[in-house]
Tab-separated table of C-alpha atoms and ligand atoms in Angstrom:
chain	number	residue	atom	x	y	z
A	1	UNK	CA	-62.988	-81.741	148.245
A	2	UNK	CA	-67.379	-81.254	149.093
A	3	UNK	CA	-68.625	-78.635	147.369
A	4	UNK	CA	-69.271	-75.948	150.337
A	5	UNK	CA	-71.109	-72.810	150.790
A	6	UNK	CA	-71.998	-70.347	152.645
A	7	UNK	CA	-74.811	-68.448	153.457
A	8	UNK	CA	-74.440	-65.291	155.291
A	9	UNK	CA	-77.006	-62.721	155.975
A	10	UNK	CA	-79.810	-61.400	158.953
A	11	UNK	CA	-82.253	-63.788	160.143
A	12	UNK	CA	-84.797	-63.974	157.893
A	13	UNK	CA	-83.072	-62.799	155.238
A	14	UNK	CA	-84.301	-66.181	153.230
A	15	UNK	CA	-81.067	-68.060	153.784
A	16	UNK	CA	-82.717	-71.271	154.866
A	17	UNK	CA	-85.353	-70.957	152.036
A	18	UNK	CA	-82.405	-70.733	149.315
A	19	UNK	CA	-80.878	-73.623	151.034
A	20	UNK	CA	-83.988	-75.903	150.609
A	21	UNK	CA	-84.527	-74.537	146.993
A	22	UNK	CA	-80.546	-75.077	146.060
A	23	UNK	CA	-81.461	-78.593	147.564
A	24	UNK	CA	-84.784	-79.580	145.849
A	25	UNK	CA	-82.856	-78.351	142.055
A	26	UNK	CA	-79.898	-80.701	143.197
A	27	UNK	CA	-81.988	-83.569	144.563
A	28	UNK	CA	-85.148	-83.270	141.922
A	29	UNK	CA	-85.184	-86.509	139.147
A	30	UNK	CA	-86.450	-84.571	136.334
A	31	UNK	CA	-83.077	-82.915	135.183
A	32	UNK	CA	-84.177	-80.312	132.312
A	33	UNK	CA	-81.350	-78.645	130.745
A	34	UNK	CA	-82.125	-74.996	129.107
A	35	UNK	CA	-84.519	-74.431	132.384
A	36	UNK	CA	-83.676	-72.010	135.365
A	37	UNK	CA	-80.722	-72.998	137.376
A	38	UNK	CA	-82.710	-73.788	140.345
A	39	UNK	CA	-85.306	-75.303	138.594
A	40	UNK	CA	-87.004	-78.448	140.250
A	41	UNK	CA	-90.168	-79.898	138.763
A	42	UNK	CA	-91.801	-79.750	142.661
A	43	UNK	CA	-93.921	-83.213	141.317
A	44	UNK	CA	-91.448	-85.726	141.021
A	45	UNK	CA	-90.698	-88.241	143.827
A	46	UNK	CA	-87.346	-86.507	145.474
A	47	UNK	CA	-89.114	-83.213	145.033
A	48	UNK	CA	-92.034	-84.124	147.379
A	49	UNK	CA	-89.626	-85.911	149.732
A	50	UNK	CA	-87.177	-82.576	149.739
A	51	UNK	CA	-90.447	-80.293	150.054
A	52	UNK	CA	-91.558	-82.790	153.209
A	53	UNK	CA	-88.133	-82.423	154.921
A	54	UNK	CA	-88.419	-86.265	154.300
A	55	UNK	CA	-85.957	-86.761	151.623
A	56	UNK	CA	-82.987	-88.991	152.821
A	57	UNK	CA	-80.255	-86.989	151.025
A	58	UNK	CA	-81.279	-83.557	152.503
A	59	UNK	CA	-80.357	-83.759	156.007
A	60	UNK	CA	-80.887	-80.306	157.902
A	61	UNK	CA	-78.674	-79.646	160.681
A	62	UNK	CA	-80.344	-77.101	163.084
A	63	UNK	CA	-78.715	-77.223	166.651
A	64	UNK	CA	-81.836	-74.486	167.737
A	65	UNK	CA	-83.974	-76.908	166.868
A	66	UNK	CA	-83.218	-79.507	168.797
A	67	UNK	CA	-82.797	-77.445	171.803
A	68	UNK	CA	-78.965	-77.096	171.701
A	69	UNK	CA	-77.751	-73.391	171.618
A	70	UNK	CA	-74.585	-74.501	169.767
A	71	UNK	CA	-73.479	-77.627	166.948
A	72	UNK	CA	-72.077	-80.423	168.839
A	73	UNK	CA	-69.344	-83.018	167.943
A	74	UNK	CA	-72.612	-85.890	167.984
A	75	UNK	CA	-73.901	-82.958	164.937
A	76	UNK	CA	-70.969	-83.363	163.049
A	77	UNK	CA	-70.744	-87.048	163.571
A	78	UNK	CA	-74.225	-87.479	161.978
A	79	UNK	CA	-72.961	-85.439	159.082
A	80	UNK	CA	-69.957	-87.628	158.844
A	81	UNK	CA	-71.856	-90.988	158.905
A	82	UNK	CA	-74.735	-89.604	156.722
A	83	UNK	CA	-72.343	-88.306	154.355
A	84	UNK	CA	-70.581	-91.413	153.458
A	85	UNK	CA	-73.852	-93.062	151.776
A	86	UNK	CA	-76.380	-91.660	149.965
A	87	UNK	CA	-79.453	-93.388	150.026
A	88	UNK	CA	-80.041	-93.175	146.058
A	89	UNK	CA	-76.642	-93.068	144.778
A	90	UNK	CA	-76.669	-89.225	144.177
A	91	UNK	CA	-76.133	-86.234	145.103
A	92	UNK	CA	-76.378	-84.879	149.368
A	93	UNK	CA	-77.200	-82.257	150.572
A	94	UNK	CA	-76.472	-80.866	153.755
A	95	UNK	CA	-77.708	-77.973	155.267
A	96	UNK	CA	-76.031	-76.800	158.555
A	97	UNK	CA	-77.859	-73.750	160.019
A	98	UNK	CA	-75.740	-71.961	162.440
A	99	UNK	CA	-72.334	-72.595	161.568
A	100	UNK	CA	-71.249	-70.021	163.650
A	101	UNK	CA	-72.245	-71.632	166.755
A	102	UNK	CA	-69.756	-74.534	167.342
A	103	UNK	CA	-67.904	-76.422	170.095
A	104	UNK	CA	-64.506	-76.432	169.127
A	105	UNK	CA	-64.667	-80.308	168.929
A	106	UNK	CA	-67.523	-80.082	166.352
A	107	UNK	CA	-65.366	-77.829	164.156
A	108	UNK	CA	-62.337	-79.551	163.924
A	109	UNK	CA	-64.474	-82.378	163.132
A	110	UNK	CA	-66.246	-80.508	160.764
A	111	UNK	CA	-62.851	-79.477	159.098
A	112	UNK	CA	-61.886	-82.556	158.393
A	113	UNK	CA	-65.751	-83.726	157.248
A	114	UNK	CA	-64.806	-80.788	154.283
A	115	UNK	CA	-61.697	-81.914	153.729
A	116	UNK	CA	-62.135	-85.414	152.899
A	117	UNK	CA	-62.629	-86.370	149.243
A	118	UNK	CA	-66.172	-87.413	148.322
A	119	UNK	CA	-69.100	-88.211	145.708
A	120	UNK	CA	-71.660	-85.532	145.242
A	121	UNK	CA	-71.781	-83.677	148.639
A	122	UNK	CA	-72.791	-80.225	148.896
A	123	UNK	CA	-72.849	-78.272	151.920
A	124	UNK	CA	-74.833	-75.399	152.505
A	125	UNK	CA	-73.507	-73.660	155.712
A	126	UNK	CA	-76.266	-70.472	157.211
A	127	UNK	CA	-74.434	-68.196	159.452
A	128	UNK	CA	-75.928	-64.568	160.318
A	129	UNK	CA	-72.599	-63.131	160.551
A	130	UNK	CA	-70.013	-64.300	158.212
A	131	UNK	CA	-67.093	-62.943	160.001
A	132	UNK	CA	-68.276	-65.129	163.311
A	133	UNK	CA	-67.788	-68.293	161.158
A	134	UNK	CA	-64.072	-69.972	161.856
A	135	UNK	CA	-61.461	-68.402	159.307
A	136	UNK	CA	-59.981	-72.151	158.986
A	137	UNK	CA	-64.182	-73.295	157.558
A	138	UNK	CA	-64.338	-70.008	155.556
A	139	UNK	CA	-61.635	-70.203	153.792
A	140	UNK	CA	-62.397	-73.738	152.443
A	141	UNK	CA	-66.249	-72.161	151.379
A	142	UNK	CA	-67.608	-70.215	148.531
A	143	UNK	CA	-69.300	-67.664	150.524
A	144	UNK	CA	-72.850	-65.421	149.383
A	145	UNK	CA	-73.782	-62.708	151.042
A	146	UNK	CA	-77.785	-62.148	151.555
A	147	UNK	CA	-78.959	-58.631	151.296
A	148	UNK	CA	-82.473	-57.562	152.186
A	149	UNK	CA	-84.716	-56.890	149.632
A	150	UNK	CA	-86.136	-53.425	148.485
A	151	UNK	CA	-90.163	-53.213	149.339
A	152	UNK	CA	-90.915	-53.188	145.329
A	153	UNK	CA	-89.002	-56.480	144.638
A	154	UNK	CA	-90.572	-58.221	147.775
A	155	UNK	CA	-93.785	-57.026	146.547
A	156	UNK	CA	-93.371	-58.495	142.629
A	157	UNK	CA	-92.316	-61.473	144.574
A	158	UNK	CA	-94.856	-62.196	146.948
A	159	UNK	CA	-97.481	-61.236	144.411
A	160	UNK	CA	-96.095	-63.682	141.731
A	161	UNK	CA	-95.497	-66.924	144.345
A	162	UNK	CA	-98.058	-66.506	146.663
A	163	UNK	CA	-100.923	-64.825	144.511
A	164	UNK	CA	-101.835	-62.097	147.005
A	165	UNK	CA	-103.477	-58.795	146.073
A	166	UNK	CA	-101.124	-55.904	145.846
A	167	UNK	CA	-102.419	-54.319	149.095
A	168	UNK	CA	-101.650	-57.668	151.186
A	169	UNK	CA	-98.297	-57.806	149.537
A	170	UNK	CA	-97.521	-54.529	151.030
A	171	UNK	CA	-98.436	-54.815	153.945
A	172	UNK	CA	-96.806	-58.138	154.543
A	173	UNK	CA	-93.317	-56.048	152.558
A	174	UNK	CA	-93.339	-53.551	154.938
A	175	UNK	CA	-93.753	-55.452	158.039
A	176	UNK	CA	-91.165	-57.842	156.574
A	177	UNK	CA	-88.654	-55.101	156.996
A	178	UNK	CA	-87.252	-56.621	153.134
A	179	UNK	CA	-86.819	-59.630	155.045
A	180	UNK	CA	-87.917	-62.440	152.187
A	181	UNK	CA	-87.630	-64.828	155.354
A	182	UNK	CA	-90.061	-63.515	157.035
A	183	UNK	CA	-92.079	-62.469	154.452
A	184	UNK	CA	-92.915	-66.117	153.788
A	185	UNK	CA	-93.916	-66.508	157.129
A	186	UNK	CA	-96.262	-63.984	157.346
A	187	UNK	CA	-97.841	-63.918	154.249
A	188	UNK	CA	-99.775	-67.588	155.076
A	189	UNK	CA	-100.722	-65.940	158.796
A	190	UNK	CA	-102.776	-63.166	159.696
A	191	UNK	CA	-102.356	-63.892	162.889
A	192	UNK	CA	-97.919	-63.726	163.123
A	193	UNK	CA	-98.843	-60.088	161.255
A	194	UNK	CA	-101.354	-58.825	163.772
A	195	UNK	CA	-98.892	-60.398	166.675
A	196	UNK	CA	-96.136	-58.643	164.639
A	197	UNK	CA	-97.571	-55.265	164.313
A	198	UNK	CA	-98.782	-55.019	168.175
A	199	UNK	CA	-94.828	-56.021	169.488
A	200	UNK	CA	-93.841	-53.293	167.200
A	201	UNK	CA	-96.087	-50.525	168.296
A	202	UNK	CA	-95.200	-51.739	171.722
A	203	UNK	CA	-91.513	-51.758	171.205
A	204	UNK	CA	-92.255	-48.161	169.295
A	205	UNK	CA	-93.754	-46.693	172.394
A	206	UNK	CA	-91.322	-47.601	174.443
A	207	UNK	CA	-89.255	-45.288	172.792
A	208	UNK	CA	-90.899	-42.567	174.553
A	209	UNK	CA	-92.365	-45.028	177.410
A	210	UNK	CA	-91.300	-43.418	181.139
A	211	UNK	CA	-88.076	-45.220	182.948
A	212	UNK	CA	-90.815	-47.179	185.104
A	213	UNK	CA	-92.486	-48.099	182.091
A	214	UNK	CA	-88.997	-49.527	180.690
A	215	UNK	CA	-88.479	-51.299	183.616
A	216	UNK	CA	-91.637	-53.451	183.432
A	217	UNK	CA	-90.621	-54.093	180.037
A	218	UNK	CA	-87.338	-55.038	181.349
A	219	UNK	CA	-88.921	-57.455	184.107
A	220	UNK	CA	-91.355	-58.783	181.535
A	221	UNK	CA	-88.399	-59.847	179.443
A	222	UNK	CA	-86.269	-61.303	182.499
A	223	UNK	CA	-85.843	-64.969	181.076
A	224	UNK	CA	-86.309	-64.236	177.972
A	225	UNK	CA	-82.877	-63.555	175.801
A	226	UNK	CA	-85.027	-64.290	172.531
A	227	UNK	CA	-87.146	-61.122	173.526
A	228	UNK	CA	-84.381	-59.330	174.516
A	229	UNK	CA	-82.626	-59.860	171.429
A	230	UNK	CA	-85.955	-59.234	169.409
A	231	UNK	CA	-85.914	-55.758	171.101
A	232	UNK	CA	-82.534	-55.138	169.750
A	233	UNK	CA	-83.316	-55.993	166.334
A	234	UNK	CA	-86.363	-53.929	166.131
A	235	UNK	CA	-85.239	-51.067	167.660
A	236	UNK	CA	-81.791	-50.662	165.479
A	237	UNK	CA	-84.245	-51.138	162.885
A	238	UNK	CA	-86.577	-48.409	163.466
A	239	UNK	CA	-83.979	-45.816	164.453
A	240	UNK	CA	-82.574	-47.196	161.338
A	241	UNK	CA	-85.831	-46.220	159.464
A	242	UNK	CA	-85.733	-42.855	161.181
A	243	UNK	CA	-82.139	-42.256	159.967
A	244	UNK	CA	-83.023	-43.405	156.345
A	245	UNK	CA	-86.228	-41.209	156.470
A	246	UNK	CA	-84.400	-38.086	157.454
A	247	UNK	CA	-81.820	-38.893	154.983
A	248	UNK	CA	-84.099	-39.020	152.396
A	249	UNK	CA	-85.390	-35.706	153.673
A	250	UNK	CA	-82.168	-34.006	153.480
A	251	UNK	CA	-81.517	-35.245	150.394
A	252	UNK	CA	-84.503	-33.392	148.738
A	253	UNK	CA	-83.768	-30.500	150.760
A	254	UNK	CA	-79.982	-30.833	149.365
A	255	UNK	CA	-81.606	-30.811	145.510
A	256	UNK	CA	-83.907	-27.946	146.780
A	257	UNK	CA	-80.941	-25.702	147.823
A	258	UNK	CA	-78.620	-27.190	144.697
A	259	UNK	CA	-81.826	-25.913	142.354
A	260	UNK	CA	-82.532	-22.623	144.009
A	261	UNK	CA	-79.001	-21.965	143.783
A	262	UNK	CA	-78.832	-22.471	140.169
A	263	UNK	CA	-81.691	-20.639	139.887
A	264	UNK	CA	-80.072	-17.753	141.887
A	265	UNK	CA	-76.718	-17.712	139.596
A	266	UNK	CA	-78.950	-17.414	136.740
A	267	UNK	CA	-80.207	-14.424	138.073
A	268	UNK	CA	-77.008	-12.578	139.159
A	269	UNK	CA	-75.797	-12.948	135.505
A	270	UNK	CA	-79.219	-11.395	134.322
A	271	UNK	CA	-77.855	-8.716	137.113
A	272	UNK	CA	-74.734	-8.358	136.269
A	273	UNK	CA	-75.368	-7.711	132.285
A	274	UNK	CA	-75.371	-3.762	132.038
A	275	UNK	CA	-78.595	-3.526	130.132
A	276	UNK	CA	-80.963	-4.910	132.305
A	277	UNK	CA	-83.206	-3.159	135.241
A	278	UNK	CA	-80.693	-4.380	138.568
A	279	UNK	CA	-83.655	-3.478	140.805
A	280	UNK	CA	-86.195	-5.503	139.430
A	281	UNK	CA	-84.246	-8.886	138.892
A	282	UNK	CA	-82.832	-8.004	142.306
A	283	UNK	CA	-86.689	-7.730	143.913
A	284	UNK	CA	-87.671	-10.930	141.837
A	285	UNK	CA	-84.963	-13.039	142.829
A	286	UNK	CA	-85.556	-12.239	146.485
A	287	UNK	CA	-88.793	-12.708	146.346
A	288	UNK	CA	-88.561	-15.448	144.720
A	289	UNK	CA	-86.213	-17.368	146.967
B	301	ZN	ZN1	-88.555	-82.856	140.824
């Protein structure tokens, strides 16, 4: 049996980046024991070749981005081949974004690719959506779920790898959405965040936008499922926000109440004891409320 994983979680999430940094630890010739347990030196030969995309024993697998909307048999056939020689007698990894999104051909070959006994192979299967992956490839997987981050920890991260002032952090946390994924992305491009935060003010107005207005939009976005489906995910994310915020709200008005409360049983006792003037507790309590 391959050593297999999976990777589930939203896009962005920083799926893909764990997948290249699970590689470059695996692939990278300077093995140091006592170190992290993704440590790779990032200087050595494999490391530069895994950081390149370039290193023969990391092959990605990304149907999207070779124009294909789903894995094909040919995919899994590649994986198959490549799989059965490693080009420095090692480890390989394989990273198969997607896994989701297969013909039924290229998971039944796929099955079998898992099932068959070899070296060092390690498979690193992305999926969005864990339950959309086969039962039959996720039962034969070790399977992590990614989480987004909270705004603080993206922050301490960004700040530490990418040496950005605490204000740029921010502001590429919070457009990030906790998103590590895309955090990376933006944090190298002004641009992406400028091109981010006008599609979000747009998508915000067109909360409120007239029918006519929505319908442009709509027409605008005709061939364009990747728009459409951007619209989606930033909407549910800012009603999301919204929910969270007013949440939050009630929460603080639910400790308000819980305190005043208190405070108001603390009173009736200081009422109720015979010795003490009722109508002046009474006034201050009310007044107090
Ligand atoms: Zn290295």
């Amino acid at each position: 049996m391959s050593h297999a994983y999976l990777f589930s979680g939203a896009r962005h999430v920083g799926k893909m980046a764990m997948a290249k940094r699970v590689a470059a630890a695996l692939l990278c010739e300077k093995k140091e024991t006592g170190k992290e347990i993704l440590f790779s030196c990032g200087t050595c030969r494999a490391c530069i070749m895994t950081k390149a995309g370039t290193h023969p024993d990391m092959v990605v697998i990304d149907a999207e981005r070779s124009g294909e909307t789903m894995l094909r048999l040919e995919d899994i056939q590649q994986v198959r081949e490549r799989a059965a020689l490693s080009a420095y007698g090692g480890t390989r990894v394989f990273i198969i974004r997607d896994v989701s999104r297969m013909t039924r051909e290229a998971a039944n070959a796929f099955l079998k690719v898992l099932e068959e006994p070899r070296g060092q192979t390690v498979f690193l299967l992305l999926a969005r959506v864990a339950d959309d992956v086969l039962s039959t490839i996720r039962s034969r997987v070790w399977h992590i779920r990614f989480w987004p981050m909270s705004e603080e920890v993206l922050i301490a991260g960004l700040e530490k790898e990418y040496h950005v002032s605490s204000e740029q952090a921010a502001d590429v946390a919070r457009l990030a959405g906790g998103l590590p994924g895309m955090a990376m992305r933006l944090v190298g491009s002004p641009d992406e965040q400028k091109l981010l935060e006008k599609e979000r003010a747009y998508i915000r107005a067109l909360f409120t936008a007239s029918i006519a207005e929505r319908m442009k939009y709509a027409e605008k976005l005709r061939e364009n499922p990747e728009g459409m489906q951007n619209w989606f995910v930033e909407s549910i994310a800012m009603l999301a926000d919204t929910v969270h915020i007013s949440l939050r709200n009630t929460n603080l008005r639910v400790v308000a109440a819980a305190d005043a409360c208190r405070l108001l049983m603390e009173r009736e006792e200081q009422f109720l004891k015979p010795y003490g003037v009722k109508r002046i507790i009474f006034e201050d309590a009310l007044i107090g409320m």
